[in-house]
Short mmCIF file of C-alpha atoms in Angstrom, two decimals:
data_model
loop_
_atom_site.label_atom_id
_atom_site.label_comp_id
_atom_site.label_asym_id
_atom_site.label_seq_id
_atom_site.Cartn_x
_atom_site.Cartn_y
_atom_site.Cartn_z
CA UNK A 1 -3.44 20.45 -7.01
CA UNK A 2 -7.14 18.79 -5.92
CA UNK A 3 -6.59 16.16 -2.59
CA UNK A 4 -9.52 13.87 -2.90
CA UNK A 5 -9.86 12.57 0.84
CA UNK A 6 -12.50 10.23 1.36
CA UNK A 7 -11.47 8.12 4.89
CA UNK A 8 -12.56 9.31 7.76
CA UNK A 9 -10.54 10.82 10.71
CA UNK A 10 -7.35 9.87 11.80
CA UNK A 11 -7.09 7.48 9.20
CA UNK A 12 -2.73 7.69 7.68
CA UNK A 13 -3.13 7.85 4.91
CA UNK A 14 -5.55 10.29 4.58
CA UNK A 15 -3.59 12.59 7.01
CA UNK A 16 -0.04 12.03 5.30
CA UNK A 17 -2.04 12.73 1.57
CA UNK A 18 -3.23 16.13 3.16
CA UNK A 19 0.42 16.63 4.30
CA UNK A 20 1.12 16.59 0.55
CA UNK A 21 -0.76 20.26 -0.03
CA UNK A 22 0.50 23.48 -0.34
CA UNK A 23 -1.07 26.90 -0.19
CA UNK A 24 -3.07 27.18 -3.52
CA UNK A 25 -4.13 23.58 -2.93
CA UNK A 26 -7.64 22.30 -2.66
CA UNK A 27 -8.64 19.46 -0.25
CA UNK A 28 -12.52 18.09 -0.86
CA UNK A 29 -13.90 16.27 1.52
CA UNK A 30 -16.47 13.63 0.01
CA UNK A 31 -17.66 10.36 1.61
CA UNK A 32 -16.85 10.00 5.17
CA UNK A 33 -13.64 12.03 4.79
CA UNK A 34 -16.47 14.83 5.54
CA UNK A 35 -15.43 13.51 9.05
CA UNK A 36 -12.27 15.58 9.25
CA UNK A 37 -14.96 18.47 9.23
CA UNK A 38 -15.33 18.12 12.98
CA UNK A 39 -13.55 20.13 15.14
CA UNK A 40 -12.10 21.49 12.22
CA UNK A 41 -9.74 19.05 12.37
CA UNK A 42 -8.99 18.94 8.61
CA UNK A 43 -7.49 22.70 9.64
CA UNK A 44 -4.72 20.35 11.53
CA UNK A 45 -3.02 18.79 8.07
CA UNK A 46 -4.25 21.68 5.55
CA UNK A 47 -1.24 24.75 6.04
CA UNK A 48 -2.51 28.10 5.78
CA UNK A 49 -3.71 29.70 2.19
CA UNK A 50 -5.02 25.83 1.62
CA UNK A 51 -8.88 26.07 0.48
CA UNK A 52 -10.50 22.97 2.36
CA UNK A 53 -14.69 22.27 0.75
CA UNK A 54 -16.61 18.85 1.35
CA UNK A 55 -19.07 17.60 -0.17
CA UNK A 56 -23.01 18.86 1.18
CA UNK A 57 -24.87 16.16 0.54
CA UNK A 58 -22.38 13.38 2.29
CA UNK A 59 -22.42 16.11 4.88
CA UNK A 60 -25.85 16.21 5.48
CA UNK A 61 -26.46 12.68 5.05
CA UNK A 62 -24.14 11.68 7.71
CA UNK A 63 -26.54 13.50 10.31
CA UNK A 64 -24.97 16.68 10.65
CA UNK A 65 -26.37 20.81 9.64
CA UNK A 66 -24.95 23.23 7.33
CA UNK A 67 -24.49 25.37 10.19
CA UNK A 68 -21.87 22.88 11.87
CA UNK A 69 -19.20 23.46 9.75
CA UNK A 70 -17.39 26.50 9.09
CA UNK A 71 -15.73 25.21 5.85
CA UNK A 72 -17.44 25.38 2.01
CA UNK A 73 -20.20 22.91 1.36
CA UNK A 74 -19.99 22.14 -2.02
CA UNK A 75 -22.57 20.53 -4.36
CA UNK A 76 -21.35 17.44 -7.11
CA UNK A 77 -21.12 20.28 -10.20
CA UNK A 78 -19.21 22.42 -8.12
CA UNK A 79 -17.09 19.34 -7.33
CA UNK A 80 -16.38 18.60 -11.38
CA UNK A 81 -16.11 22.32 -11.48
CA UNK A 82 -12.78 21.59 -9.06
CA UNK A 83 -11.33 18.85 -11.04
CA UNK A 84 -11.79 20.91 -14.00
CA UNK A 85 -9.92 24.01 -13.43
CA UNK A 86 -6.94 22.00 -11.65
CA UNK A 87 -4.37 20.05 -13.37
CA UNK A 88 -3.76 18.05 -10.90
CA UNK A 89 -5.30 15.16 -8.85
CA UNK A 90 -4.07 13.43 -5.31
CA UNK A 91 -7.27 10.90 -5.35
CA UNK B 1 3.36 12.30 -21.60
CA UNK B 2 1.56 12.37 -18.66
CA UNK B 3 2.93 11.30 -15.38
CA UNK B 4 1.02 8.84 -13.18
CA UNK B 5 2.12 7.53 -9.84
CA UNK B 6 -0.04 4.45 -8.55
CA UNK B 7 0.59 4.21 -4.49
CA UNK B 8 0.32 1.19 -2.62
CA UNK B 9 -0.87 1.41 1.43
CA UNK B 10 -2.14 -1.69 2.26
CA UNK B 11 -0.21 -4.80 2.75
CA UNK B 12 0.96 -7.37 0.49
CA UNK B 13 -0.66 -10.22 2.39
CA UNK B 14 -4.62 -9.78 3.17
CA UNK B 15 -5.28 -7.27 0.45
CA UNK B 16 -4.63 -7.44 -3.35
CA UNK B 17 -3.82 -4.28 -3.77
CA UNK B 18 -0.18 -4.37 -4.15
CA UNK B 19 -0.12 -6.84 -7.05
CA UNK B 20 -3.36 -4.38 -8.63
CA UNK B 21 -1.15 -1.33 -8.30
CA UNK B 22 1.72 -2.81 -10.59
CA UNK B 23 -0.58 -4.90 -12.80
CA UNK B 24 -1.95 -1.10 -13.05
CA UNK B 25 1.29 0.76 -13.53
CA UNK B 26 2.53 -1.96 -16.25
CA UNK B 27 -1.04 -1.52 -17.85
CA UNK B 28 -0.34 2.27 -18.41
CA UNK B 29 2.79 1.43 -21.07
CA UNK B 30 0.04 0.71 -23.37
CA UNK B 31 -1.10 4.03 -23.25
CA UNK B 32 0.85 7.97 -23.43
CA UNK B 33 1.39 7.48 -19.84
CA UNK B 34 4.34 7.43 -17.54
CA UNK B 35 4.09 5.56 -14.65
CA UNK B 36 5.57 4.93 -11.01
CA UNK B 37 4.83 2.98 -8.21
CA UNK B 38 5.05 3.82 -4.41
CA UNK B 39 5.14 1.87 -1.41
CA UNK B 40 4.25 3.46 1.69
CA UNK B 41 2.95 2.50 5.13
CA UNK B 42 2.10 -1.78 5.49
CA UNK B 43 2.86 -1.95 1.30
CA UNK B 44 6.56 -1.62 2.10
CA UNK B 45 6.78 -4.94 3.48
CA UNK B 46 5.93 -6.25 -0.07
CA UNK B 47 9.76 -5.84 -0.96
CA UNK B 48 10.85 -7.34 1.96
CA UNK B 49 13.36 -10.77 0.92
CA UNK B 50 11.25 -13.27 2.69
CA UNK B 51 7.24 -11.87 1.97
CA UNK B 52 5.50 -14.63 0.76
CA UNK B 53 2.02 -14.29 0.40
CA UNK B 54 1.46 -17.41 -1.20
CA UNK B 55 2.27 -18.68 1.94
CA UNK B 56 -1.49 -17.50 2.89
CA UNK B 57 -3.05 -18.99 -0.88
CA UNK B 58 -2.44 -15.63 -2.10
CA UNK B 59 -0.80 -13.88 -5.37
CA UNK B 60 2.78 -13.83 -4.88
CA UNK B 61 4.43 -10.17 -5.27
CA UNK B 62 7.82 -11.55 -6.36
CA UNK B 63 5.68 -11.96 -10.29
CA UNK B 64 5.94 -8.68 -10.95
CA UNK B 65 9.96 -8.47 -10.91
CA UNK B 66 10.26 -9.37 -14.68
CA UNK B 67 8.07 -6.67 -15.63
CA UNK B 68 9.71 -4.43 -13.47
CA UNK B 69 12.90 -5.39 -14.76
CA UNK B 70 11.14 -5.07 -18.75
CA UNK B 71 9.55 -2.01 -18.04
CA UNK B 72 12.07 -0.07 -15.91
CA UNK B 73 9.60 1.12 -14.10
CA UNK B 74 10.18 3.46 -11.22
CA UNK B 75 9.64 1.56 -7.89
CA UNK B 76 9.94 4.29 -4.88
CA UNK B 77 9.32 2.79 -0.67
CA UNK B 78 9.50 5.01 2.12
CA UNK B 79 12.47 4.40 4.53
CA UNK B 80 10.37 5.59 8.02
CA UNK B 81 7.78 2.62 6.88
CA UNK B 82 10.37 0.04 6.19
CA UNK B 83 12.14 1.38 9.39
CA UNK B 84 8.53 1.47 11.20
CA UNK B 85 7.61 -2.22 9.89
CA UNK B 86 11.34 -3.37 10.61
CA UNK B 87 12.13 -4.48 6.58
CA UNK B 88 15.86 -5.33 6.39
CA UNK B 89 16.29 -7.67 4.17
CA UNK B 90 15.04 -6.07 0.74
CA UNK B 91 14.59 -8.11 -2.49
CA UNK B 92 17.09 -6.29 -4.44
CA UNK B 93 14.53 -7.47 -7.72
CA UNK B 94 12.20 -4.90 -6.85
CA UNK B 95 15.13 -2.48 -8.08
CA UNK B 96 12.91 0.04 -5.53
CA UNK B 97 14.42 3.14 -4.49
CA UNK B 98 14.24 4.04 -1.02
CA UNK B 99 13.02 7.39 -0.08
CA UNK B 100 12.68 9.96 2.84
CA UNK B 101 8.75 11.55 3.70
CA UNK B 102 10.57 14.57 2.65
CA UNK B 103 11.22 13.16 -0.99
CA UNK B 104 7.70 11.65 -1.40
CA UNK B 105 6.22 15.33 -1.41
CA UNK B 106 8.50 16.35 -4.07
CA UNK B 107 7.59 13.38 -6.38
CA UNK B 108 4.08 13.55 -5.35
CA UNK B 109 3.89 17.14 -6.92
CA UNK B 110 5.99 16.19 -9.51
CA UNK B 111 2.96 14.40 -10.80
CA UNK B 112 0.11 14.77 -12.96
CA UNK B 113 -2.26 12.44 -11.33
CA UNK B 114 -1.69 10.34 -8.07
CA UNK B 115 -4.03 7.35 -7.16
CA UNK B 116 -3.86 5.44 -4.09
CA UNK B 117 -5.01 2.22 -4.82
#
């Protein structure tokens, strides 16, 4: 299952969507949901054995380097690459 | 037939996205698509007995009970949100089924695609 999270942090629903994965799961990070990147606070909601990416560019754009994340960057192929392979969509 | 379940968030009154996720889910019967419809967080108070958003000028949510009715479509609300927003009095016309956090997960997976609107 793919968990599209695009709010930024703390916001409920986002948190109670990630609550929703599972190990196997992947949670992508695009527009300011890249937020939850900080402090690794995505790492909070997302269990063990979950694969957490976000998005590069809305990454980068929001004023922040590759190098201050320890989670995948992903580019938008890679992204449709995601959505492909999976079934299933939390969006 | 694929499974679909449209969640609401926001509440009924300020936002239009309650009455969008059932004109949604009804939209879907035209189509090889099963839908479902969940209320969770501020949503919840749209099947309260005495929401009225046309109090405000705005759609009311009490429209969508004949097609809910016609349909039979699947109306789920959490009971920690109507608990947290203090909904007692439920308009039994909703026919919604209310559900523990612990049951959303299971009918969240149960899905093929779920869009919060």
């Amino acid at each position: 299952m793919v968990i599209i999270v695009k709010y930024g942090l703390y916001h409920e629903i986002e948190k109670r969507k990630m609550e929703f994965a599972e190990p196997g799961d992947t949670i992508v990070l695009i527009q300011n949901g890249v937020f939850w990147l900080l402090n690794n606070e995505v790492r909070k909601f997302a269990p063990e054995g979950v694969n957490v990416c976000a998005l590069k560019d809305d990454f980068l754009a929001r004023g922040y380097k590759e190098s201050d994340t320890s989670e995948k960057l992903i580019s938008y192929d890679e992204f449709i690459e995601i959505l492909e392979k999976d079934r299933k969509t939390i969006g | 037939m694929k499974k679909v379940l449209f969640v609401a968030y926001q509440a009924p009154v300020g936002a239009i996205w309650v009455n969008e996720t059932f004109r949604t889910a009804f939209g879907m019967y035209g189509e090889d698509i099963e839908p479902a419809v969940l209320l969770m967080d501020e949503a919840v108070t749209a099947i309260a007995e005495r929401n009225a958003p046309e109090r405000v000028g705005l759609l009311p949510v009490k429209i969508v009970k004949k097609y809910i009715e016609k349909y039979g479509t699947p109306v789920y609300a959490v009971k920690e949100d109507l608990e947290k927003f203090h909904v007692k009095d439920i308009d039994a016309g909703c026919k919604a089924q209310i559900i523990s956090e612990a049951d959303v997960k299971k009918i969240v997976r149960d899905c093929d695609f779920v869009i919060f609107m």
